[in-house]
Coordinates of C-alpha atoms in Angstrom, one line a residue:
Chain P
M1 CA 0.1 0.2 0.0
G2 CA 2.7 2.3 0.9
L3 CA 2.5 5.4 3.3
K4 CA 1.7 8.8 1.4
L5 CA 3.0 11.8 3.5
T6 CA 1.7 15.2 3.1
P7 CA 4.0 18.1 2.5
G8 CA 3.2 19.0 6.2
D9 CA 4.4 15.5 7.5
R10 CA 7.4 15.8 5.3
A11 CA 8.5 19.2 6.9
F12 CA 8.3 17.8 10.3
L13 CA 10.2 14.5 9.1
E14 CA 12.8 16.9 7.4
G15 CA 13.2 18.8 10.6
E16 CA 11.7 22.0 9.5
E17 CA 9.4 22.0 12.7
G18 CA 12.4 21.4 14.7
P19 CA 14.2 18.5 16.1
A20 CA 11.7 17.4 18.4
G21 CA 8.9 17.4 15.7
K22 CA 11.4 15.6 13.7
M23 CA 11.8 12.8 16.3
A24 CA 8.2 12.6 16.9
M25 CA 7.4 12.3 13.2
S26 CA 9.9 9.8 12.8
I27 CA 8.4 7.5 15.4
L28 CA 4.8 7.9 14.0
V29 CA 6.0 7.1 10.5
R30 CA 7.7 4.2 11.5
M31 CA 4.5 3.0 13.5
A32 CA 2.7 3.8 10.4
N33 CA 4.6 1.4 8.5
V34 CA 4.2 -1.1 11.2
F35 CA 0.7 -1.1 10.6
D36 CA 0.9 -0.6 6.7
V37 CA -1.4 2.3 6.6
D38 CA -1.3 4.5 3.7
R39 CA -1.8 8.1 5.3
L40 CA -1.7 10.1 8.3
M41 CA -4.8 12.0 9.8
D42 CA -5.3 15.1 11.9
I43 CA -6.1 14.9 15.6
S44 CA -7.4 17.8 17.5
M45 CA -6.9 16.7 21.3
A46 CA -4.5 14.4 23.1
H47 CA -4.4 12.7 26.5
V48 CA -1.1 11.8 27.3
D49 CA -0.2 8.9 29.4
S50 CA 3.8 9.2 29.1
P51 CA 4.4 11.3 32.1
I52 CA 3.8 8.0 34.3
Y53 CA 7.3 7.3 35.9
M54 CA 8.7 3.9 35.3
G55 CA 12.0 4.4 35.6
V56 CA 14.9 6.4 34.0
A57 CA 14.2 5.4 30.6
T58 CA 10.9 7.2 30.8
M59 CA 12.3 10.3 32.2
E60 CA 15.2 10.2 29.6
Y61 CA 12.6 10.0 26.7
A62 CA 10.6 12.9 28.4
E63 CA 13.7 15.0 28.8
R64 CA 15.1 14.1 25.3
L65 CA 12.0 15.7 23.8
A66 CA 11.9 18.6 26.0
S67 CA 15.6 19.4 25.3
L68 CA 15.1 19.3 21.7
G69 CA 12.2 22.0 22.2
A70 CA 9.0 19.9 21.9
R71 CA 5.6 21.7 22.0
V72 CA 2.2 20.3 21.8
R73 CA 0.1 21.4 18.8
V74 CA -3.4 20.3 20.3
P75 CA -4.9 20.7 23.7
S76 CA -3.4 18.0 25.5
T77 CA -4.2 16.8 29.0
L78 CA -1.9 14.7 31.1
N79 CA -2.5 11.4 32.8
V80 CA -1.2 10.4 36.3
S81 CA 2.6 11.2 37.0
G82 CA 4.7 9.1 39.2
V83 CA 4.6 11.2 42.3
D84 CA 2.2 13.4 44.4
E85 CA 4.3 16.4 44.3
H86 CA 3.3 17.7 47.4
G87 CA 2.3 14.9 49.5
W88 CA 5.0 12.1 48.8
E89 CA 7.0 12.6 51.9
E90 CA 4.1 11.3 53.9
W91 CA 4.5 8.2 52.3
S92 CA 7.2 5.6 51.4
V93 CA 8.3 7.3 48.0
P94 CA 12.0 6.8 47.7
A95 CA 13.5 10.5 47.2
E96 CA 15.5 9.5 44.1
V97 CA 12.2 8.4 42.7
A98 CA 10.3 11.4 43.6
E99 CA 13.1 13.7 42.1
N100 CA 13.1 11.6 38.9
A101 CA 9.4 11.5 38.4
R102 CA 9.2 15.3 38.9
R103 CA 11.7 15.9 36.6
Q104 CA 9.5 14.0 34.1
M105 CA 6.6 15.9 35.0
A106 CA 8.2 19.2 34.5
A107 CA 9.3 18.0 31.2
Y108 CA 5.9 17.3 29.8
V109 CA 4.5 20.6 31.5
S110 CA 7.2 22.5 29.5
M111 CA 5.9 20.9 26.1
G112 CA 2.5 22.9 27.0
C113 CA 0.5 20.0 28.3
K114 CA -2.2 20.8 30.7
P115 CA -1.1 19.7 34.3
T116 CA -4.3 17.7 34.9
W117 CA -2.4 14.6 36.4
T118 CA -5.4 12.5 36.1
C119 CA -6.6 8.9 34.6
A120 CA -10.0 10.4 34.4
P121 CA -9.4 13.4 32.1
Y122 CA -13.0 13.1 30.8
Q123 CA -14.1 14.4 34.0
T124 CA -12.1 17.6 33.9
E125 CA -13.2 20.5 31.8
T126 CA -11.2 19.3 28.8
R127 CA -13.6 16.6 27.4
P128 CA -13.6 16.0 23.8
E129 CA -17.0 15.8 21.8
F130 CA -18.8 13.1 20.0
G131 CA -17.0 12.1 16.5
Q132 CA -13.9 14.3 17.7
Q133 CA -10.6 12.7 16.5
I134 CA -8.3 12.5 19.3
A135 CA -5.1 10.4 20.7
S136 CA -5.2 9.2 24.0
G137 CA -3.1 7.0 26.3
E138 CA -4.3 5.3 29.7
S139 CA -6.3 2.2 28.8
S140 CA -9.4 3.1 30.8
A141 CA -9.6 6.5 29.4
I142 CA -9.3 5.2 25.7
C143 CA -12.1 3.0 26.5
F144 CA -14.3 5.8 28.0
F145 CA -13.5 8.4 25.3
N146 CA -14.5 5.9 22.5
S147 CA -17.3 4.2 24.2
V148 CA -19.3 6.9 26.2
I149 CA -18.3 10.0 24.3
G150 CA -17.9 8.8 20.8
A151 CA -14.7 10.6 20.3
R152 CA -12.3 8.5 18.4
T153 CA -8.8 7.2 19.5
E154 CA -7.0 4.1 19.1
R155 CA -5.1 2.6 22.0
Y156 CA -2.0 4.7 22.1
P157 CA 0.7 3.4 24.1
D158 CA 2.8 5.8 26.5
L159 CA 5.6 7.4 24.6
L160 CA 3.7 7.6 21.3
D161 CA 0.7 9.6 22.7
I162 CA 3.0 12.5 23.1
C163 CA 4.4 12.3 19.4
A164 CA 0.8 12.5 18.2
A165 CA 0.4 15.5 20.5
I166 CA 3.5 17.1 19.3
T167 CA 2.8 16.7 15.4
A168 CA -1.2 16.7 15.7
R169 CA -0.8 13.6 13.4
V170 CA -1.7 9.9 13.7
P171 CA -1.9 6.9 11.6
A172 CA -5.2 6.6 9.8
R173 CA -6.4 3.1 11.3
G174 CA -8.1 1.3 13.8
L175 CA -11.0 3.0 15.7
H176 CA -10.3 6.3 14.0
L177 CA -12.2 4.6 11.1
S178 CA -16.1 4.2 11.0
E179 CA -15.7 0.7 9.8
N180 CA -13.7 -0.7 12.8
R181 CA -16.1 0.7 15.4
K182 CA -18.8 -1.9 14.7
G183 CA -19.7 -4.4 17.2
T184 CA -18.2 -7.8 17.3
V185 CA -20.0 -9.9 20.1
H186 CA -23.3 -9.6 21.6
L187 CA -23.3 -10.0 25.4
V188 CA -26.9 -10.2 26.8
L189 CA -27.6 -9.5 30.6
D190 CA -29.8 -12.4 31.3
G191 CA -31.6 -12.5 34.8
I192 CA -29.2 -10.0 36.6
S193 CA -31.2 -9.0 39.9
D194 CA -32.4 -5.2 40.3
E195 CA -30.4 -4.9 43.3
L196 CA -27.3 -5.9 41.6
L197 CA -27.9 -3.5 38.9
D198 CA -28.6 -0.7 41.3
N199 CA -25.1 -1.2 43.1
D200 CA -22.1 0.3 41.9
A201 CA -19.9 -2.5 42.5
F202 CA -21.7 -4.5 39.7
Y203 CA -20.1 -2.3 37.1
P204 CA -16.3 -3.0 37.6
V205 CA -17.2 -6.6 37.9
L206 CA -19.2 -6.4 34.6
G207 CA -16.3 -4.5 33.0
Y208 CA -13.7 -7.4 34.1
L209 CA -16.0 -9.9 32.7
I210 CA -16.5 -8.2 29.4
G211 CA -12.6 -8.0 29.1
K212 CA -12.4 -11.7 29.7
L213 CA -15.3 -12.6 27.3
E214 CA -14.1 -10.4 24.3
P215 CA -10.4 -9.2 24.9
D216 CA -9.8 -8.1 21.5
G217 CA -13.0 -7.0 20.0
V218 CA -15.9 -4.3 20.2
P219 CA -18.2 -6.1 22.7
V220 CA -22.1 -4.9 22.5
V221 CA -23.8 -5.2 25.9
S222 CA -27.8 -5.3 25.8
G223 CA -30.2 -5.4 28.5
F224 CA -29.9 -2.2 30.5
E225 CA -32.8 -0.2 31.2
A226 CA -32.0 2.5 33.8
P227 CA -29.5 5.1 32.8
I228 CA -25.8 4.3 33.4
S229 CA -23.9 7.0 35.3
D230 CA -20.3 8.3 33.9
D231 CA -18.9 6.9 37.0
R232 CA -20.5 3.7 36.3
H233 CA -19.0 3.5 32.6
K234 CA -15.7 4.6 34.3
A235 CA -15.7 1.3 36.2
I236 CA -16.9 -0.7 33.3
C237 CA -14.0 0.8 31.2
A238 CA -11.4 0.3 33.9
G239 CA -12.4 -3.4 34.3
A240 CA -12.7 -4.2 30.8
A241 CA -9.4 -2.6 29.9
S242 CA -7.5 -4.4 32.6
S243 CA -8.7 -7.9 31.9
G244 CA -8.9 -7.3 28.2
A245 CA -7.7 -4.8 25.5
V246 CA -11.2 -3.5 25.1
A247 CA -11.0 0.1 23.6
L248 CA -14.6 0.5 22.7
Y249 CA -17.7 -0.9 23.8
H250 CA -21.4 -0.3 23.0
I251 CA -24.4 -0.4 25.3
V252 CA -27.5 -0.5 23.3
G253 CA -29.7 2.5 24.1
H254 CA -27.2 3.9 26.4
T255 CA -23.9 4.8 24.2
P256 CA -23.9 7.2 21.6
E257 CA -23.2 4.8 18.7
A258 CA -25.6 2.1 19.9
G259 CA -29.1 3.6 19.6
T260 CA -30.3 0.2 18.4
L261 CA -28.9 -3.2 18.3
G262 CA -28.5 -2.7 14.6
E263 CA -26.7 0.3 14.7
A264 CA -24.2 -1.2 17.3
F265 CA -23.5 -4.0 14.8
H266 CA -23.5 -1.7 11.7
N267 CA -26.6 -3.7 10.6
E268 CA -24.4 -6.9 10.3
A269 CA -24.9 -10.1 12.7
P270 CA -23.0 -10.5 15.7
Q271 CA -20.0 -13.1 15.6
R272 CA -21.2 -14.7 18.8
T273 CA -24.0 -14.3 21.5
I274 CA -23.4 -14.7 25.0
A275 CA -25.5 -14.5 28.0
V276 CA -24.1 -12.6 31.0
T277 CA -25.9 -14.5 33.9
M278 CA -25.5 -14.2 37.7
D279 CA -23.5 -17.2 37.5
A280 CA -21.0 -15.6 35.3
I281 CA -21.0 -12.3 37.3
L282 CA -20.5 -14.4 40.6
K283 CA -17.5 -16.2 39.0
A284 CA -15.9 -13.0 37.8
Y285 CA -16.5 -11.2 41.3
L286 CA -14.7 -14.2 43.1
E287 CA -11.6 -13.8 40.6
L288 CA -11.3 -10.4 41.3
S289 CA -10.1 -11.3 44.9
T290 CA -6.8 -12.9 46.0
A291 CA -7.2 -12.4 49.8
R292 CA -7.9 -15.8 51.5
G293 CA -8.4 -14.4 55.4
D294 CA -9.4 -11.5 56.9
Q295 CA -6.2 -9.7 57.4
L296 CA -6.6 -5.7 56.1
D297 CA -3.8 -3.3 56.1
M298 CA -5.4 -0.7 53.5
V299 CA -8.6 0.3 51.7
V300 CA -7.8 2.1 48.4
L301 CA -10.6 3.9 46.3
G302 CA -10.1 5.7 43.2
S303 CA -8.9 3.7 40.0
P304 CA -9.7 5.5 37.9
H305 CA -9.6 8.7 39.9
Y306 CA -12.6 9.6 42.2
S307 CA -15.1 12.0 40.8
V308 CA -16.6 14.9 42.6
N309 CA -19.6 12.9 42.5
E310 CA -18.0 9.8 44.1
F311 CA -16.9 11.9 46.8
K312 CA -20.5 13.1 47.6
I313 CA -21.6 9.4 47.6
L314 CA -18.8 8.6 50.0
A315 CA -19.2 11.5 52.5
P316 CA -22.3 10.5 54.2
L317 CA -21.2 7.0 54.4
L318 CA -18.1 8.1 56.8
D319 CA -20.1 10.3 58.7
G320 CA -19.7 9.6 62.5
K321 CA -17.4 6.4 61.7
H322 CA -13.8 6.2 62.5
C323 CA -11.3 4.0 60.6
H324 CA -9.3 1.4 62.4
S325 CA -6.0 2.3 63.6
D326 CA -4.2 -0.5 61.8
V327 CA -5.9 0.4 58.4
T328 CA -4.8 2.9 55.8
F329 CA -7.8 4.5 54.2
L330 CA -6.8 6.1 50.8
V331 CA -8.7 7.9 48.0
T332 CA -6.9 8.9 45.0
C333 CA -8.0 11.7 42.6
S334 CA -6.8 14.7 40.8
R335 CA -5.8 17.9 42.3
A336 CA -8.7 19.8 40.6
V337 CA -11.3 17.2 41.9
R338 CA -9.8 17.5 45.4
M339 CA -10.2 21.3 45.4
I340 CA -13.8 21.2 44.3
A341 CA -14.5 18.6 46.7
T342 CA -13.1 20.4 49.4
E343 CA -15.0 23.6 48.8
L344 CA -18.3 21.5 48.3
G345 CA -17.4 20.1 51.9
Y346 CA -17.1 16.6 51.0
L347 CA -13.9 16.1 52.4
A348 CA -14.4 17.1 55.7
P349 CA -16.3 13.6 56.7
L350 CA -13.2 11.7 55.1
E351 CA -10.6 13.7 57.2
S352 CA -12.6 13.0 60.6
F353 CA -12.9 9.3 59.4
G354 CA -9.2 9.2 59.4
G355 CA -8.8 8.5 55.7
R356 CA -6.2 10.2 53.4
I357 CA -6.0 11.6 49.8
T358 CA -3.4 11.2 47.2
V359 CA -3.5 13.5 44.1
D360 CA -2.0 13.3 40.8
T361 CA -1.1 9.6 41.1
C362 CA -1.9 6.4 42.8
P363 CA -0.3 3.6 44.4
L364 CA -0.2 1.6 41.2
A365 CA 1.8 4.5 39.3
S366 CA 3.9 5.6 42.4
P367 CA 6.0 3.4 44.9
M368 CA 4.5 4.8 47.9
L369 CA 3.3 2.1 50.0
P370 CA 5.1 0.9 52.8
D371 CA 6.2 -2.8 53.0
H372 CA 3.9 -3.8 55.7
I373 CA 0.9 -3.3 53.4
Q374 CA 0.3 -6.8 52.4
S375 CA -3.5 -7.1 52.2
I376 CA -5.5 -4.5 50.4
M377 CA -9.4 -4.0 49.7
T378 CA -10.8 -2.0 46.9
N379 CA -14.1 -1.4 45.1
S380 CA -12.2 -0.9 41.9
A381 CA -11.6 -3.7 39.3
K382 CA -8.4 -2.1 38.2
Y383 CA -6.9 -1.9 41.6
A384 CA -8.1 -5.3 42.0
Y385 CA -6.4 -6.6 39.1
Y386 CA -3.2 -5.1 39.0
T387 CA -2.6 -5.0 43.0
P388 CA -1.1 -8.6 43.1
G389 CA 1.5 -8.0 40.2
L390 CA 2.6 -4.6 40.9
L391 CA 2.1 -4.3 44.7
N392 CA 2.9 -7.6 45.7
A393 CA -0.1 -7.6 48.0
D394 CA -3.5 -9.5 48.3
I395 CA -6.4 -7.9 47.4
A396 CA -10.1 -8.2 48.2
F397 CA -12.6 -6.7 46.1
G398 CA -15.9 -5.4 47.5
T399 CA -18.8 -2.9 47.6
L400 CA -18.0 0.7 48.8
E401 CA -20.1 -0.4 51.9
D402 CA -17.7 -3.3 52.3
C403 CA -14.7 -1.4 52.2
I404 CA -16.0 1.2 54.7
R405 CA -17.3 -1.5 57.2
S406 CA -13.9 -3.4 56.9
A407 CA -11.9 -0.3 57.4
V408 CA -14.0 0.5 60.6
D409 CA -13.6 -3.1 62.0
G410 CA -9.9 -3.6 60.7
R411 CA -10.7 -6.8 59.0
I412 CA -12.1 -7.9 55.7
E413 CA -15.7 -8.2 56.0
R414 CA -18.2 -8.6 53.1
D415 CA -21.9 -8.9 52.7
E416 CA -22.1 -10.7 49.5
A417 CA -25.8 -11.6 49.3
I418 CA -26.1 -9.5 46.3
W419 CA -23.7 -11.5 44.4
F420 CA -25.5 -14.9 45.2
S421 CA -29.2 -14.0 45.0
Chain U
M1 CA 9.8 -21.1 0.0
V2 CA 9.1 -21.9 3.7
K3 CA 10.7 -25.3 4.6
P4 CA 9.4 -27.7 7.4
G5 CA 10.4 -26.4 10.8
Q6 CA 10.1 -22.9 9.5
I7 CA 7.6 -20.0 9.7
Q8 CA 7.3 -17.1 7.7
G9 CA 5.9 -14.5 9.8
R10 CA 5.3 -10.6 8.9
M11 CA 8.4 -8.7 10.1
V12 CA 6.9 -5.8 12.2
V13 CA 10.2 -4.6 13.6
D14 CA 13.1 -6.1 11.8
G15 CA 16.0 -7.8 13.5
E16 CA 17.4 -11.2 14.5
A17 CA 17.5 -13.0 17.5
S18 CA 18.0 -16.6 18.6
A19 CA 16.8 -17.9 21.9
T20 CA 14.6 -20.3 24.1
V21 CA 10.8 -19.5 23.6
I22 CA 8.8 -18.4 26.6
K23 CA 5.1 -18.9 25.2
S24 CA 1.7 -18.6 26.4
S25 CA -1.7 -18.1 24.5
E26 CA -2.8 -15.7 27.2
P27 CA -2.4 -12.1 26.3
L28 CA 0.0 -10.2 28.8
S29 CA 0.0 -6.8 30.0
F30 CA 3.7 -5.8 30.7
W31 CA 2.6 -3.3 33.0
G32 CA 1.9 -5.2 36.4
G33 CA 2.8 -8.4 34.2
Y34 CA 6.5 -8.0 33.7
D35 CA 9.1 -7.1 36.4
Q36 CA 11.3 -4.4 34.5
A37 CA 14.2 -5.0 36.9
T38 CA 14.4 -8.6 36.8
G39 CA 12.4 -9.7 33.8
E40 CA 10.0 -12.0 35.7
I41 CA 6.5 -12.5 34.9
I42 CA 4.6 -11.2 37.7
D43 CA 0.9 -11.2 36.8
R44 CA -0.2 -13.9 39.3
R45 CA -3.3 -14.6 37.1
H46 CA -1.0 -15.4 34.1
P47 CA 0.1 -19.0 33.2
L48 CA 3.7 -17.7 33.0
S49 CA 3.6 -16.2 36.3
G50 CA 7.2 -16.6 38.0
Q51 CA 8.9 -17.3 34.8
F52 CA 11.6 -14.9 33.2
G53 CA 11.3 -13.3 30.0
A54 CA 14.9 -11.7 30.0
G55 CA 17.0 -13.1 27.2
K56 CA 14.0 -15.3 25.7
I57 CA 12.0 -14.8 22.8
M58 CA 8.5 -14.5 24.3
A59 CA 5.6 -15.6 22.3
I60 CA 2.2 -14.2 23.3
P61 CA -1.1 -13.6 21.2
F62 CA -1.1 -9.8 21.9
T63 CA -0.7 -7.4 25.1
R64 CA -3.6 -6.6 27.1
G65 CA -4.9 -3.8 29.1
S66 CA -2.7 -1.0 30.2
S67 CA -1.0 1.5 27.8
T68 CA 2.1 1.4 30.1
T69 CA 3.4 -1.6 28.4
S70 CA 5.7 0.0 26.0
S71 CA 7.2 2.1 28.9
I72 CA 7.8 -1.2 31.1
L73 CA 9.6 -2.8 28.0
I74 CA 11.8 0.2 27.2
E75 CA 12.8 0.2 30.9
A76 CA 13.5 -3.5 30.8
V77 CA 15.6 -3.0 27.5
R78 CA 17.6 -0.2 29.4
A79 CA 18.1 -2.6 32.4
G80 CA 19.1 -5.5 29.9
V81 CA 16.2 -7.8 31.0
A82 CA 13.9 -7.7 27.9
P83 CA 13.2 -10.3 26.0
V84 CA 15.4 -10.3 22.9
G85 CA 12.5 -11.0 20.3
L86 CA 8.9 -11.3 20.5
I87 CA 6.4 -13.2 18.4
T88 CA 2.7 -12.3 18.4
I89 CA -0.6 -13.1 16.5
R90 CA -1.8 -9.6 16.1
V91 CA 0.4 -6.9 15.0
D92 CA 1.0 -5.3 18.6
S93 CA 1.6 -1.5 18.5
F94 CA 2.7 -1.3 22.0
L95 CA 5.5 -4.1 21.5
A96 CA 6.5 -2.3 18.1
L97 CA 6.6 1.1 19.8
A98 CA 8.9 -0.2 22.5
S99 CA 11.2 -1.7 19.9
I100 CA 11.4 1.6 17.8
V101 CA 11.9 3.8 20.7
A102 CA 14.4 1.3 22.0
D103 CA 16.2 2.1 18.6
E104 CA 15.5 5.8 18.9
M105 CA 16.9 6.1 22.4
Y106 CA 19.5 3.2 22.8
E107 CA 20.0 1.8 19.6
A108 CA 18.6 -1.4 21.2
S109 CA 15.6 -2.6 19.2
F110 CA 14.3 -6.1 19.4
P111 CA 12.8 -7.9 16.3
L112 CA 8.9 -8.4 16.5
V113 CA 7.0 -10.7 14.2
S114 CA 3.5 -11.7 13.7
V115 CA 2.3 -14.9 12.8
S116 CA -1.0 -16.7 11.8
S117 CA -2.7 -18.5 14.9
D118 CA -2.1 -21.8 13.2
D119 CA 1.8 -21.0 12.9
F120 CA 1.6 -19.5 16.4
E121 CA 0.5 -23.1 17.7
R122 CA 3.6 -24.8 16.1
I123 CA 5.9 -22.7 18.4
T124 CA 6.4 -24.8 21.6
N125 CA 7.1 -23.3 25.2
G126 CA 10.6 -24.2 25.8
S127 CA 11.8 -24.6 22.4
R128 CA 14.7 -22.8 20.9
V129 CA 13.8 -20.6 17.8
S130 CA 15.8 -18.2 15.5
I131 CA 14.3 -14.9 14.0
K132 CA 15.8 -14.0 10.9
R133 CA 15.7 -10.7 9.0
G134 CA 12.5 -10.4 7.0
G135 CA 10.3 -12.1 9.6
L136 CA 11.6 -15.9 8.9
I137 CA 11.2 -18.1 11.9
I138 CA 13.3 -21.3 12.4
L139 CA 12.0 -23.8 14.7
E140 CA 14.1 -26.1 16.9
Q141 CA 15.2 -28.7 14.4
G142 CA 15.9 -26.0 11.9
D143 CA 19.2 -24.3 10.8
T144 CA 21.6 -22.9 13.6
A145 CA 23.1 -19.8 13.1
P146 CA 26.8 -19.2 13.9
G147 CA 26.9 -18.0 17.6
D148 CA 23.7 -19.5 18.3
T149 CA 24.9 -21.6 21.2
A150 CA 22.7 -20.7 24.2
P151 CA 22.5 -16.9 24.2
G152 CA 18.8 -17.0 25.4
D153 CA 19.2 -19.1 28.1
T154 CA 21.8 -16.3 29.6
V155 CA 21.5 -14.2 32.5
P156 CA 19.9 -10.8 32.0
G157 CA 22.1 -8.3 30.4
D158 CA 22.9 -10.7 27.5
T159 CA 22.6 -8.7 24.2
E160 CA 24.9 -10.8 22.2
L161 CA 22.2 -11.2 19.3
R162 CA 20.7 -7.7 19.6
D163 CA 20.6 -6.0 16.3
T164 CA 22.7 -3.2 15.6
E165 CA 22.4 -2.5 12.0
P166 CA 20.5 0.6 10.8
R167 CA 16.7 0.2 10.8
D168 CA 15.6 -0.6 7.2
T169 CA 12.3 1.5 7.2
A170 CA 13.6 4.3 4.9
L171 CA 11.4 7.0 6.3
G172 CA 11.6 6.2 9.8
D173 CA 15.6 6.2 10.0
T174 CA 16.1 9.8 9.8
V175 CA 16.8 10.8 13.3
P176 CA 20.5 11.0 14.3
R177 CA 21.2 8.2 16.8
D178 CA 21.9 9.3 20.2
T179 CA 25.6 8.4 21.1
A180 CA 24.6 7.2 24.6
P181 CA 26.2 3.7 25.5
R182 CA 24.3 0.6 24.8
A183 CA 21.4 -0.4 27.0
T184 CA 23.1 -3.1 29.1
E185 CA 26.2 -0.6 29.8
L186 CA 24.0 2.1 30.8
S187 CA 22.1 -0.4 33.1
D188 CA 25.2 -0.9 35.0
T189 CA 25.8 2.9 35.6
E190 CA 22.5 3.2 37.3
P191 CA 21.3 1.7 40.4
S192 CA 18.8 -0.9 39.7
D193 CA 16.8 0.2 42.5
S194 CA 15.8 3.6 40.5
A195 CA 12.6 1.4 39.4
P196 CA 9.6 2.3 41.0
R197 CA 8.9 -1.4 42.0
D198 CA 11.9 -2.0 43.7
Q199 CA 11.5 0.8 46.1
K200 CA 8.6 -0.5 48.1

């Protein structure tokens, strides 16, 4: 097929837009050749996951681009960083990591990116529109942009998302193109109890199950009647993009490209139809936990980052209660959400409860947890999925109410009736 | 003409490698799945959990989950504990990018080949394979290249077979190479505990 570059693309490649533009376009063009695409296309927004500090190599990459004078050409939000700049000393973050992570953050800010520092950028003021072509990293955000907003992005890995932001160009392929956005398999909710559908904890489990059932396609879910909030979609996205590589799902009657089943499948037949039963949900729920006993060292909420509305729900549940002295209770969010939630009075109950907040990052992205944290509880499928590997700790998945009760009592306690009814 | 004992795959990122295969039919996320300091597979729900990818040719259908996979792989390259080659079913952008950026930053790319599902089944875990330029894969009983003694079984840090030739993607190879030392040399100059995971 052969890649055809525009004069503008060639100008980048020949260094007319500066050495950083040349490096970014070089990487993009090599990636376009990997995919055998015939052209690049414009994007008008980016969400950049590259600032997450993984080690010296990610810092060196950021500083290379910055030293070459990189500037982003489109509005670009930043994903989580490797350190809570102002709060890291309260935790076990090594000073060297904090320093390197801050250097990496500074490099991306110097390129003109917005210091949003969140994995839930769609809950900030910079939110793309339906149909907008964008480039996003962060698997759960990719899934949300595509599925819930109907913006169009491929799964951009860290390191490449910034190249797209610098050049405002991406390979024309994948989910940028309409024909690749049609559903593949049909997942039909079958006999899920109303009580479970009403519980926020159902949605991360559903996401995890979707990612297991159709890790590499465009799953279409039907059977929902009541509206699905952004926070519940966020939980589905985080689960589906952890257990699978789901970058787009449709929910018939609820997401913008799935007004009808026919629209979701572009009027073609599904490859397969699978019933999502209570049994399947129960099995997925059980798979999310690795903790065997009731030992509890920490409760962590907020992957993806907590929203203002989630703080609003949390606040009254904590009122008048106190976290057990052996348990660390942590909520992770962006600095903007913390500020708004503080102004609205939602954080006072968390402080009286003995809970803590980390902004800009999370325990999965920052080496902040002390060694004695061996058993963690969460209501997030993403935290649940990655904790055993990344934090070398056991995880217990539960409802928000389970998490709070366990934090108060100092041991894992779950009311599991909703999963079995 | 592809002979018995050979697979003609699609060369995604060109290069050569010869090593023992570490294979699974389960997709893997390198973030949360691959220890960038040691090369151990640390996704405790993954069939390869506890095994090491350093110096091996890794065969997985595709990468799953997090978009941080490329960064982890770059760190692993820099630390000298990355696989020396990768074979996938789907053309995997996260792995391709890691190899291309490893080249841009450290001149240390690794070959990446995609093969059909049927050919993927022909590759056995623990066997030795060679990846040749152009995407030809030679299975255990195939030719043995000079120097193909047992590099894949060596300890992390081995880069004997890592390709150092210029890339052949004509358009892509326009950025001047950085003169930094090779990845493994660099890794000796940095404390290995600069990786976040190790600091907990």
